[in-house]
JSON list of C-alpha atoms in Angstrom, two decimals:
[
{"chain": "S", "resi": 1, "resn": "MET", "atom": "CA", "xyz": [232.00, 52.54, 85.74]},
{"chain": "S", "resi": 2, "resn": "SER", "atom": "CA", "xyz": [228.68, 50.95, 86.54]},
{"chain": "S", "resi": 3, "resn": "GLN", "atom": "CA", "xyz": [227.48, 50.21, 90.04]},
{"chain": "S", "resi": 4, "resn": "GLN", "atom": "CA", "xyz": [228.09, 46.67, 91.15]},
{"chain": "S", "resi": 5, "resn": "PRO", "atom": "CA", "xyz": [225.25, 44.16, 91.39]},
{"chain": "S", "resi": 6, "resn": "ALA", "atom": "CA", "xyz": [225.56, 40.75, 92.99]},
{"chain": "S", "resi": 7, "resn": "PRO", "atom": "CA", "xyz": [228.66, 39.05, 91.53]},
{"chain": "S", "resi": 8, "resn": "PRO", "atom": "CA", "xyz": [228.35, 36.37, 88.87]},
{"chain": "S", "resi": 9, "resn": "PRO", "atom": "CA", "xyz": [228.14, 32.76, 90.09]},
{"chain": "S", "resi": 10, "resn": "GLY", "atom": "CA", "xyz": [231.41, 31.60, 91.57]},
{"chain": "S", "resi": 11, "resn": "VAL", "atom": "CA", "xyz": [232.82, 35.12, 91.97]},
{"chain": "S", "resi": 12, "resn": "GLN", "atom": "CA", "xyz": [233.46, 36.46, 95.44]},
{"chain": "S", "resi": 13, "resn": "ALA", "atom": "CA", "xyz": [232.64, 40.16, 95.96]},
{"chain": "S", "resi": 14, "resn": "VAL", "atom": "CA", "xyz": [235.94, 41.27, 97.49]},
{"chain": "S", "resi": 15, "resn": "GLY", "atom": "CA", "xyz": [237.07, 44.87, 97.39]},
{"chain": "S", "resi": 16, "resn": "VAL", "atom": "CA", "xyz": [234.44, 45.91, 94.86]},
{"chain": "S", "resi": 17, "resn": "PRO", "atom": "CA", "xyz": [233.92, 49.68, 94.57]},
{"chain": "S", "resi": 18, "resn": "GLY", "atom": "CA", "xyz": [230.36, 50.56, 95.52]},
{"chain": "S", "resi": 19, "resn": "ALA", "atom": "CA", "xyz": [229.93, 47.32, 97.47]},
{"chain": "S", "resi": 20, "resn": "GLY", "atom": "CA", "xyz": [231.46, 48.58, 100.70]},
{"chain": "S", "resi": 21, "resn": "GLY", "atom": "CA", "xyz": [234.70, 46.58, 100.41]},
{"chain": "S", "resi": 22, "resn": "ALA", "atom": "CA", "xyz": [238.26, 47.75, 100.87]},
{"chain": "S", "resi": 23, "resn": "PRO", "atom": "CA", "xyz": [240.39, 48.38, 97.79]},
{"chain": "S", "resi": 24, "resn": "ALA", "atom": "CA", "xyz": [241.34, 45.09, 96.16]},
{"chain": "S", "resi": 25, "resn": "GLN", "atom": "CA", "xyz": [244.96, 44.00, 96.34]},
{"chain": "S", "resi": 26, "resn": "GLY", "atom": "CA", "xyz": [246.71, 44.46, 93.03]},
{"chain": "S", "resi": 27, "resn": "TRP", "atom": "CA", "xyz": [244.62, 47.47, 91.90]},
{"chain": "S", "resi": 28, "resn": "SER", "atom": "CA", "xyz": [246.69, 50.65, 91.51]},
{"chain": "S", "resi": 29, "resn": "ARG", "atom": "CA", "xyz": [247.12, 53.60, 89.14]},
{"chain": "S", "resi": 30, "resn": "PRO", "atom": "CA", "xyz": [247.21, 52.69, 85.44]},
{"chain": "S", "resi": 31, "resn": "PRO", "atom": "CA", "xyz": [250.62, 52.53, 83.78]},
{"chain": "S", "resi": 32, "resn": "ARG", "atom": "CA", "xyz": [251.14, 53.17, 80.10]},
{"chain": "S", "resi": 33, "resn": "GLU", "atom": "CA", "xyz": [251.35, 49.39, 79.54]},
{"chain": "S", "resi": 34, "resn": "ALA", "atom": "CA", "xyz": [247.58, 49.10, 80.13]},
{"chain": "S", "resi": 35, "resn": "LEU", "atom": "CA", "xyz": [246.55, 51.59, 77.46]},
{"chain": "S", "resi": 36, "resn": "ASP", "atom": "CA", "xyz": [247.70, 50.03, 74.18]},
{"chain": "S", "resi": 37, "resn": "PHE", "atom": "CA", "xyz": [244.08, 49.29, 73.23]},
{"chain": "S", "resi": 38, "resn": "PRO", "atom": "CA", "xyz": [241.72, 51.86, 74.81]},
{"chain": "S", "resi": 39, "resn": "VAL", "atom": "CA", "xyz": [238.00, 51.10, 74.85]},
{"chain": "S", "resi": 40, "resn": "PHE", "atom": "CA", "xyz": [235.64, 54.02, 75.42]},
{"chain": "S", "resi": 41, "resn": "PHE", "atom": "CA", "xyz": [232.05, 54.33, 76.60]},
{"chain": "S", "resi": 42, "resn": "ASP", "atom": "CA", "xyz": [229.42, 54.77, 73.89]},
{"chain": "S", "resi": 43, "resn": "PRO", "atom": "CA", "xyz": [226.23, 55.92, 75.65]},
{"chain": "S", "resi": 44, "resn": "GLU", "atom": "CA", "xyz": [224.24, 56.43, 72.43]},
{"chain": "S", "resi": 45, "resn": "PRO", "atom": "CA", "xyz": [222.66, 52.92, 72.40]},
{"chain": "S", "resi": 46, "resn": "ALA", "atom": "CA", "xyz": [221.69, 53.30, 76.07]},
{"chain": "S", "resi": 47, "resn": "VAL", "atom": "CA", "xyz": [220.07, 56.68, 75.39]},
{"chain": "S", "resi": 48, "resn": "ALA", "atom": "CA", "xyz": [218.22, 55.28, 72.37]},
{"chain": "S", "resi": 49, "resn": "ARG", "atom": "CA", "xyz": [216.94, 52.38, 74.49]},
{"chain": "S", "resi": 50, "resn": "TYR", "atom": "CA", "xyz": [215.62, 54.79, 77.12]},
{"chain": "S", "resi": 51, "resn": "GLN", "atom": "CA", "xyz": [213.87, 56.90, 74.48]},
{"chain": "S", "resi": 52, "resn": "GLN", "atom": "CA", "xyz": [212.22, 53.77, 73.07]},
{"chain": "S", "resi": 53, "resn": "PHE", "atom": "CA", "xyz": [210.78, 52.94, 76.46]},
{"chain": "S", "resi": 54, "resn": "ARG", "atom": "CA", "xyz": [209.52, 56.51, 76.88]},
{"chain": "S", "resi": 55, "resn": "SER", "atom": "CA", "xyz": [207.76, 56.30, 73.52]},
{"chain": "S", "resi": 56, "resn": "ALA", "atom": "CA", "xyz": [206.36, 52.90, 74.45]},
{"chain": "S", "resi": 57, "resn": "ILE", "atom": "CA", "xyz": [204.88, 54.37, 77.65]},
{"chain": "S", "resi": 58, "resn": "LYS", "atom": "CA", "xyz": [203.01, 57.01, 75.66]},
{"chain": "S", "resi": 59, "resn": "GLY", "atom": "CA", "xyz": [201.78, 54.36, 73.26]},
{"chain": "S", "resi": 60, "resn": "ARG", "atom": "CA", "xyz": [200.51, 52.11, 76.06]},
{"chain": "S", "resi": 61, "resn": "ILE", "atom": "CA", "xyz": [198.71, 55.02, 77.76]},
{"chain": "S", "resi": 62, "resn": "PHE", "atom": "CA", "xyz": [197.04, 55.92, 74.47]},
{"chain": "S", "resi": 63, "resn": "GLY", "atom": "CA", "xyz": [196.09, 52.27, 74.00]},
{"chain": "S", "resi": 64, "resn": "ILE", "atom": "CA", "xyz": [194.48, 52.12, 77.47]},
{"chain": "S", "resi": 65, "resn": "VAL", "atom": "CA", "xyz": [192.50, 55.30, 76.84]},
{"chain": "S", "resi": 66, "resn": "LEU", "atom": "CA", "xyz": [191.35, 54.05, 73.43]},
{"chain": "S", "resi": 67, "resn": "SER", "atom": "CA", "xyz": [190.40, 50.70, 74.93]},
{"chain": "S", "resi": 68, "resn": "LEU", "atom": "CA", "xyz": [188.34, 52.39, 77.65]},
{"chain": "S", "resi": 69, "resn": "VAL", "atom": "CA", "xyz": [186.53, 54.45, 75.03]},
{"chain": "S", "resi": 70, "resn": "ILE", "atom": "CA", "xyz": [185.74, 51.35, 72.96]},
{"chain": "S", "resi": 71, "resn": "TRP", "atom": "CA", "xyz": [184.55, 49.38, 76.00]},
{"chain": "S", "resi": 72, "resn": "GLY", "atom": "CA", "xyz": [182.52, 52.38, 77.07]},
{"chain": "S", "resi": 73, "resn": "VAL", "atom": "CA", "xyz": [180.76, 52.57, 73.70]},
{"chain": "S", "resi": 74, "resn": "ILE", "atom": "CA", "xyz": [180.09, 48.82, 73.74]},
{"chain": "S", "resi": 75, "resn": "GLY", "atom": "CA", "xyz": [178.76, 49.05, 77.27]},
{"chain": "S", "resi": 76, "resn": "TRP", "atom": "CA", "xyz": [176.54, 52.00, 76.41]},
{"chain": "S", "resi": 77, "resn": "PHE", "atom": "CA", "xyz": [174.86, 50.28, 73.48]},
{"chain": "S", "resi": 78, "resn": "ASN", "atom": "CA", "xyz": [174.45, 47.07, 75.50]},
{"chain": "S", "resi": 79, "resn": "ARG", "atom": "CA", "xyz": [173.72, 48.67, 78.86]},
{"chain": "S", "resi": 80, "resn": "ASP", "atom": "CA", "xyz": [170.51, 46.68, 79.29]},
{"chain": "S", "resi": 81, "resn": "ASN", "atom": "CA", "xyz": [172.21, 43.34, 78.59]},
{"chain": "S", "resi": 82, "resn": "LEU", "atom": "CA", "xyz": [175.50, 43.59, 80.45]},
{"chain": "S", "resi": 83, "resn": "ASP", "atom": "CA", "xyz": [176.37, 40.35, 82.22]},
{"chain": "S", "resi": 84, "resn": "THR", "atom": "CA", "xyz": [179.22, 38.84, 84.21]},
{"chain": "S", "resi": 85, "resn": "MET", "atom": "CA", "xyz": [181.03, 37.75, 81.05]},
{"chain": "S", "resi": 86, "resn": "PHE", "atom": "CA", "xyz": [181.24, 41.34, 79.81]},
{"chain": "S", "resi": 87, "resn": "TRP", "atom": "CA", "xyz": [182.74, 42.63, 83.05]},
{"chain": "S", "resi": 88, "resn": "THR", "atom": "CA", "xyz": [185.12, 39.67, 83.27]},
{"chain": "S", "resi": 89, "resn": "ILE", "atom": "CA", "xyz": [186.52, 40.24, 79.78]},
{"chain": "S", "resi": 90, "resn": "PHE", "atom": "CA", "xyz": [186.69, 43.99, 80.40]},
{"chain": "S", "resi": 91, "resn": "GLY", "atom": "CA", "xyz": [188.55, 43.48, 83.69]},
{"chain": "S", "resi": 92, "resn": "ILE", "atom": "CA", "xyz": [191.05, 41.03, 82.21]},
{"chain": "S", "resi": 93, "resn": "SER", "atom": "CA", "xyz": [191.72, 43.31, 79.23]},
{"chain": "S", "resi": 94, "resn": "LEU", "atom": "CA", "xyz": [192.25, 46.34, 81.44]},
{"chain": "S", "resi": 95, "resn": "ALA", "atom": "CA", "xyz": [194.44, 44.43, 83.89]},
{"chain": "S", "resi": 96, "resn": "ILE", "atom": "CA", "xyz": [196.71, 43.18, 81.10]},
{"chain": "S", "resi": 97, "resn": "SER", "atom": "CA", "xyz": [197.04, 46.68, 79.64]},
{"chain": "S", "resi": 98, "resn": "ILE", "atom": "CA", "xyz": [197.91, 48.18, 83.01]},
{"chain": "S", "resi": 99, "resn": "ALA", "atom": "CA", "xyz": [200.41, 45.41, 83.77]},
{"chain": "S", "resi": 100, "resn": "LEU", "atom": "CA", "xyz": [202.17, 46.03, 80.46]},
{"chain": "S", "resi": 101, "resn": "LEU", "atom": "CA", "xyz": [202.25, 49.76, 81.18]},
{"chain": "S", "resi": 102, "resn": "VAL", "atom": "CA", "xyz": [203.78, 49.20, 84.62]},
{"chain": "S", "resi": 103, "resn": "ARG", "atom": "CA", "xyz": [206.35, 46.83, 83.13]},
{"chain": "S", "resi": 104, "resn": "THR", "atom": "CA", "xyz": [207.35, 49.42, 80.52]},
{"chain": "S", "resi": 105, "resn": "ILE", "atom": "CA", "xyz": [207.62, 52.14, 83.18]},
{"chain": "S", "resi": 106, "resn": "VAL", "atom": "CA", "xyz": [209.92, 49.95, 85.26]},
{"chain": "S", "resi": 107, "resn": "GLN", "atom": "CA", "xyz": [212.06, 49.22, 82.19]},
{"chain": "S", "resi": 108, "resn": "SER", "atom": "CA", "xyz": [212.24, 52.95, 81.49]},
{"chain": "S", "resi": 109, "resn": "VAL", "atom": "CA", "xyz": [213.41, 53.68, 85.04]},
{"chain": "S", "resi": 110, "resn": "LEU", "atom": "CA", "xyz": [216.08, 50.98, 84.82]},
{"chain": "S", "resi": 111, "resn": "ALA", "atom": "CA", "xyz": [217.21, 52.28, 81.42]},
{"chain": "S", "resi": 112, "resn": "LYS", "atom": "CA", "xyz": [217.55, 55.81, 82.83]},
{"chain": "S", "resi": 113, "resn": "ARG", "atom": "CA", "xyz": [219.59, 54.52, 85.77]},
{"chain": "S", "resi": 114, "resn": "ALA", "atom": "CA", "xyz": [221.86, 52.68, 83.34]},
{"chain": "S", "resi": 115, "resn": "ILE", "atom": "CA", "xyz": [222.55, 55.96, 81.52]},
{"chain": "S", "resi": 116, "resn": "GLY", "atom": "CA", "xyz": [223.37, 57.62, 84.84]},
{"chain": "S", "resi": 117, "resn": "ARG", "atom": "CA", "xyz": [226.07, 55.02, 85.48]},
{"chain": "S", "resi": 118, "resn": "LEU", "atom": "CA", "xyz": [227.88, 55.85, 82.23]},
{"chain": "S", "resi": 119, "resn": "HIS", "atom": "CA", "xyz": [230.36, 58.63, 81.65]},
{"chain": "S", "resi": 120, "resn": "GLU", "atom": "CA", "xyz": [232.40, 59.96, 78.77]},
{"chain": "S", "resi": 121, "resn": "GLY", "atom": "CA", "xyz": [235.91, 58.72, 78.26]},
{"chain": "S", "resi": 122, "resn": "LEU", "atom": "CA", "xyz": [237.83, 55.53, 78.92]},
{"chain": "S", "resi": 123, "resn": "ALA", "atom": "CA", "xyz": [235.89, 52.47, 80.00]},
{"chain": "S", "resi": 124, "resn": "LEU", "atom": "CA", "xyz": [238.57, 49.80, 79.69]},
{"chain": "S", "resi": 125, "resn": "GLY", "atom": "CA", "xyz": [242.27, 49.90, 78.97]},
{"chain": "S", "resi": 126, "resn": "ILE", "atom": "CA", "xyz": [243.99, 46.83, 77.54]},
{"chain": "S", "resi": 127, "resn": "GLY", "atom": "CA", "xyz": [247.75, 46.69, 77.24]},
{"chain": "S", "resi": 128, "resn": "ARG", "atom": "CA", "xyz": [250.86, 44.56, 77.29]},
{"chain": "S", "resi": 129, "resn": "GLY", "atom": "CA", "xyz": [251.13, 45.05, 81.03]},
{"chain": "S", "resi": 130, "resn": "GLY", "atom": "CA", "xyz": [247.53, 44.34, 82.02]},
{"chain": "S", "resi": 131, "resn": "LEU", "atom": "CA", "xyz": [244.06, 45.85, 82.27]},
{"chain": "S", "resi": 132, "resn": "TYR", "atom": "CA", "xyz": [242.64, 49.13, 83.52]},
{"chain": "S", "resi": 133, "resn": "LEU", "atom": "CA", "xyz": [239.10, 49.45, 84.90]},
{"chain": "S", "resi": 134, "resn": "ASP", "atom": "CA", "xyz": [239.28, 52.55, 87.13]},
{"chain": "S", "resi": 135, "resn": "ASP", "atom": "CA", "xyz": [242.45, 50.94, 88.50]},
{"chain": "S", "resi": 136, "resn": "TYR", "atom": "CA", "xyz": [245.23, 48.78, 87.13]},
{"chain": "S", "resi": 137, "resn": "LEU", "atom": "CA", "xyz": [245.46, 44.99, 87.23]},
{"chain": "S", "resi": 138, "resn": "ALA", "atom": "CA", "xyz": [248.56, 43.28, 85.84]},
{"chain": "S", "resi": 139, "resn": "TRP", "atom": "CA", "xyz": [248.05, 40.19, 83.69]},
{"chain": "S", "resi": 140, "resn": "GLU", "atom": "CA", "xyz": [249.55, 37.92, 86.33]},
{"chain": "S", "resi": 141, "resn": "ASP", "atom": "CA", "xyz": [246.84, 39.11, 88.74]},
{"chain": "S", "resi": 142, "resn": "VAL", "atom": "CA", "xyz": [243.99, 38.38, 86.29]},
{"chain": "S", "resi": 143, "resn": "ASP", "atom": "CA", "xyz": [242.10, 35.15, 86.91]},
{"chain": "S", "resi": 144, "resn": "HIS", "atom": "CA", "xyz": [239.61, 35.28, 84.03]},
{"chain": "S", "resi": 145, "resn": "LEU", "atom": "CA", "xyz": [237.32, 37.51, 81.96]},
{"chain": "S", "resi": 146, "resn": "VAL", "atom": "CA", "xyz": [233.74, 36.62, 81.11]},
{"chain": "S", "resi": 147, "resn": "ALA", "atom": "CA", "xyz": [230.89, 38.35, 79.28]},
{"chain": "S", "resi": 148, "resn": "VAL", "atom": "CA", "xyz": [227.48, 37.71, 80.83]},
{"chain": "S", "resi": 149, "resn": "PRO", "atom": "CA", "xyz": [223.96, 38.69, 79.71]},
{"chain": "S", "resi": 150, "resn": "GLY", "atom": "CA", "xyz": [222.53, 41.87, 81.17]},
{"chain": "S", "resi": 151, "resn": "GLY", "atom": "CA", "xyz": [218.91, 40.75, 81.62]},
{"chain": "S", "resi": 152, "resn": "SER", "atom": "CA", "xyz": [216.76, 43.62, 82.85]},
{"chain": "S", "resi": 153, "resn": "ARG", "atom": "CA", "xyz": [219.81, 45.89, 82.94]},
{"chain": "S", "resi": 154, "resn": "GLY", "atom": "CA", "xyz": [219.78, 45.99, 79.14]},
{"chain": "S", "resi": 155, "resn": "SER", "atom": "CA", "xyz": [223.46, 45.51, 78.37]},
{"chain": "S", "resi": 156, "resn": "GLY", "atom": "CA", "xyz": [225.60, 42.45, 78.77]},
{"chain": "S", "resi": 157, "resn": "ARG", "atom": "CA", "xyz": [228.52, 42.84, 81.17]},
{"chain": "S", "resi": 158, "resn": "LEU", "atom": "CA", "xyz": [232.22, 42.24, 80.79]},
{"chain": "S", "resi": 159, "resn": "VAL", "atom": "CA", "xyz": [233.38, 40.99, 84.17]},
{"chain": "S", "resi": 160, "resn": "VAL", "atom": "CA", "xyz": [237.08, 41.00, 85.03]},
{"chain": "S", "resi": 161, "resn": "VAL", "atom": "CA", "xyz": [237.94, 38.72, 87.95]},
{"chain": "S", "resi": 162, "resn": "ALA", "atom": "CA", "xyz": [241.26, 39.01, 89.79]},
{"chain": "S", "resi": 163, "resn": "THR", "atom": "CA", "xyz": [243.14, 36.09, 91.28]},
{"chain": "S", "resi": 164, "resn": "ASN", "atom": "CA", "xyz": [242.17, 37.26, 94.78]},
{"chain": "S", "resi": 165, "resn": "GLY", "atom": "CA", "xyz": [238.45, 37.06, 93.93]},
{"chain": "S", "resi": 166, "resn": "ALA", "atom": "CA", "xyz": [237.89, 40.79, 93.40]},
{"chain": "S", "resi": 167, "resn": "TRP", "atom": "CA", "xyz": [235.89, 41.68, 90.29]},
{"chain": "S", "resi": 168, "resn": "ARG", "atom": "CA", "xyz": [234.83, 44.67, 88.23]},
{"chain": "S", "resi": 169, "resn": "GLU", "atom": "CA", "xyz": [232.62, 45.15, 85.21]},
{"chain": "S", "resi": 170, "resn": "VAL", "atom": "CA", "xyz": [231.71, 47.34, 82.23]},
{"chain": "S", "resi": 171, "resn": "PRO", "atom": "CA", "xyz": [228.61, 47.17, 79.96]},
{"chain": "S", "resi": 172, "resn": "VAL", "atom": "CA", "xyz": [229.72, 45.42, 76.77]},
{"chain": "S", "resi": 173, "resn": "ASP", "atom": "CA", "xyz": [226.86, 46.76, 74.62]},
{"chain": "S", "resi": 174, "resn": "TRP", "atom": "CA", "xyz": [227.70, 50.37, 75.42]},
{"chain": "S", "resi": 175, "resn": "LEU", "atom": "CA", "xyz": [231.35, 50.35, 74.46]},
{"chain": "S", "resi": 176, "resn": "SER", "atom": "CA", "xyz": [233.19, 51.68, 71.43]},
{"chain": "S", "resi": 177, "resn": "HIS", "atom": "CA", "xyz": [234.34, 48.15, 70.52]},
{"chain": "S", "resi": 178, "resn": "THR", "atom": "CA", "xyz": [232.47, 44.87, 70.18]},
{"chain": "S", "resi": 179, "resn": "PRO", "atom": "CA", "xyz": [232.98, 41.99, 72.64]},
{"chain": "S", "resi": 180, "resn": "SER", "atom": "CA", "xyz": [234.83, 40.02, 69.96]},
{"chain": "S", "resi": 181, "resn": "ALA", "atom": "CA", "xyz": [237.20, 42.95, 69.35]},
{"chain": "S", "resi": 182, "resn": "VAL", "atom": "CA", "xyz": [237.87, 43.20, 73.09]},
{"chain": "S", "resi": 183, "resn": "ASP", "atom": "CA", "xyz": [238.50, 39.45, 73.16]},
{"chain": "S", "resi": 184, "resn": "ASN", "atom": "CA", "xyz": [240.99, 39.70, 70.30]},
{"chain": "S", "resi": 185, "resn": "ALA", "atom": "CA", "xyz": [242.83, 42.54, 72.04]},
{"chain": "S", "resi": 186, "resn": "VAL", "atom": "CA", "xyz": [242.98, 40.63, 75.33]},
{"chain": "S", "resi": 187, "resn": "ARG", "atom": "CA", "xyz": [244.37, 37.54, 73.58]},
{"chain": "S", "resi": 188, "resn": "ALA", "atom": "CA", "xyz": [246.98, 39.53, 71.66]},
{"chain": "S", "resi": 189, "resn": "LEU", "atom": "CA", "xyz": [248.16, 41.87, 74.41]},
{"chain": "S", "resi": 190, "resn": "SER", "atom": "CA", "xyz": [248.21, 39.23, 77.15]},
{"chain": "S", "resi": 191, "resn": "GLY", "atom": "CA", "xyz": [250.38, 36.99, 74.99]},
{"chain": "S", "resi": 192, "resn": "ASP", "atom": "CA", "xyz": [247.46, 34.56, 74.62]},
{"chain": "S", "resi": 193, "resn": "ARG", "atom": "CA", "xyz": [247.41, 33.98, 78.39]},
{"chain": "S", "resi": 194, "resn": "HIS", "atom": "CA", "xyz": [243.84, 35.27, 78.71]},
{"chain": "S", "resi": 195, "resn": "HIS", "atom": "CA", "xyz": [240.69, 35.62, 76.67]},
{"chain": "S", "resi": 196, "resn": "VAL", "atom": "CA", "xyz": [237.09, 36.79, 77.16]},
{"chain": "S", "resi": 197, "resn": "ASP", "atom": "CA", "xyz": [234.65, 33.93, 77.64]},
{"chain": "S", "resi": 198, "resn": "LEU", "atom": "CA", "xyz": [231.82, 34.96, 75.30]},
{"chain": "S", "resi": 199, "resn": "ARG", "atom": "CA", "xyz": [229.81, 31.73, 75.59]},
{"chain": "S", "resi": 200, "resn": "PRO", "atom": "CA", "xyz": [227.31, 33.04, 78.20]},
{"chain": "S", "resi": 201, "resn": "LEU", "atom": "CA", "xyz": [226.15, 35.69, 75.70]},
{"chain": "S", "resi": 202, "resn": "ASP", "atom": "CA", "xyz": [225.05, 32.93, 73.33]},
{"chain": "S", "resi": 203, "resn": "ASN", "atom": "CA", "xyz": [222.84, 31.20, 75.91]}
]
């Protein structure tokens, strides 16, 4: 289960694990009725994303070193004619390269943290009785489900909001089933009382 960020707009952070709240009313141990359609964590895409950022860091460092060598050669052969324009262009080029490197490092750190929040096994249980995200929530206690973009976190999030305002989430891009498959299961097993709002992912 991932750590909880600020709740989505319109959702009150009540009884959210990791947010310092008391256990939400309605959450209890999962019955069999919440496990008809188990959804598991799939950390492989998250690991691949982290490795891509690590490779990108090496590439950007190599690019900075190569750029410094090229600028050094240009400066050496034009050492008697260096003017303000040369140093301005050099400074802007170097600043952009360093900024991109820092950005990639930050993305790498965030990607590694995202991996640390995953674990093997069940991520979400969907059943005729209700849902299971670390704890059980019966269908009558579910207010709505929405999938929201992840932004810098990398993966979109499936947010389950209870009728009392409590909410929990799982990363939709790092699950064994697609958001549309989860939506179909929610519709079928809740008797068409609930669905996953996937529209925010299209924006």
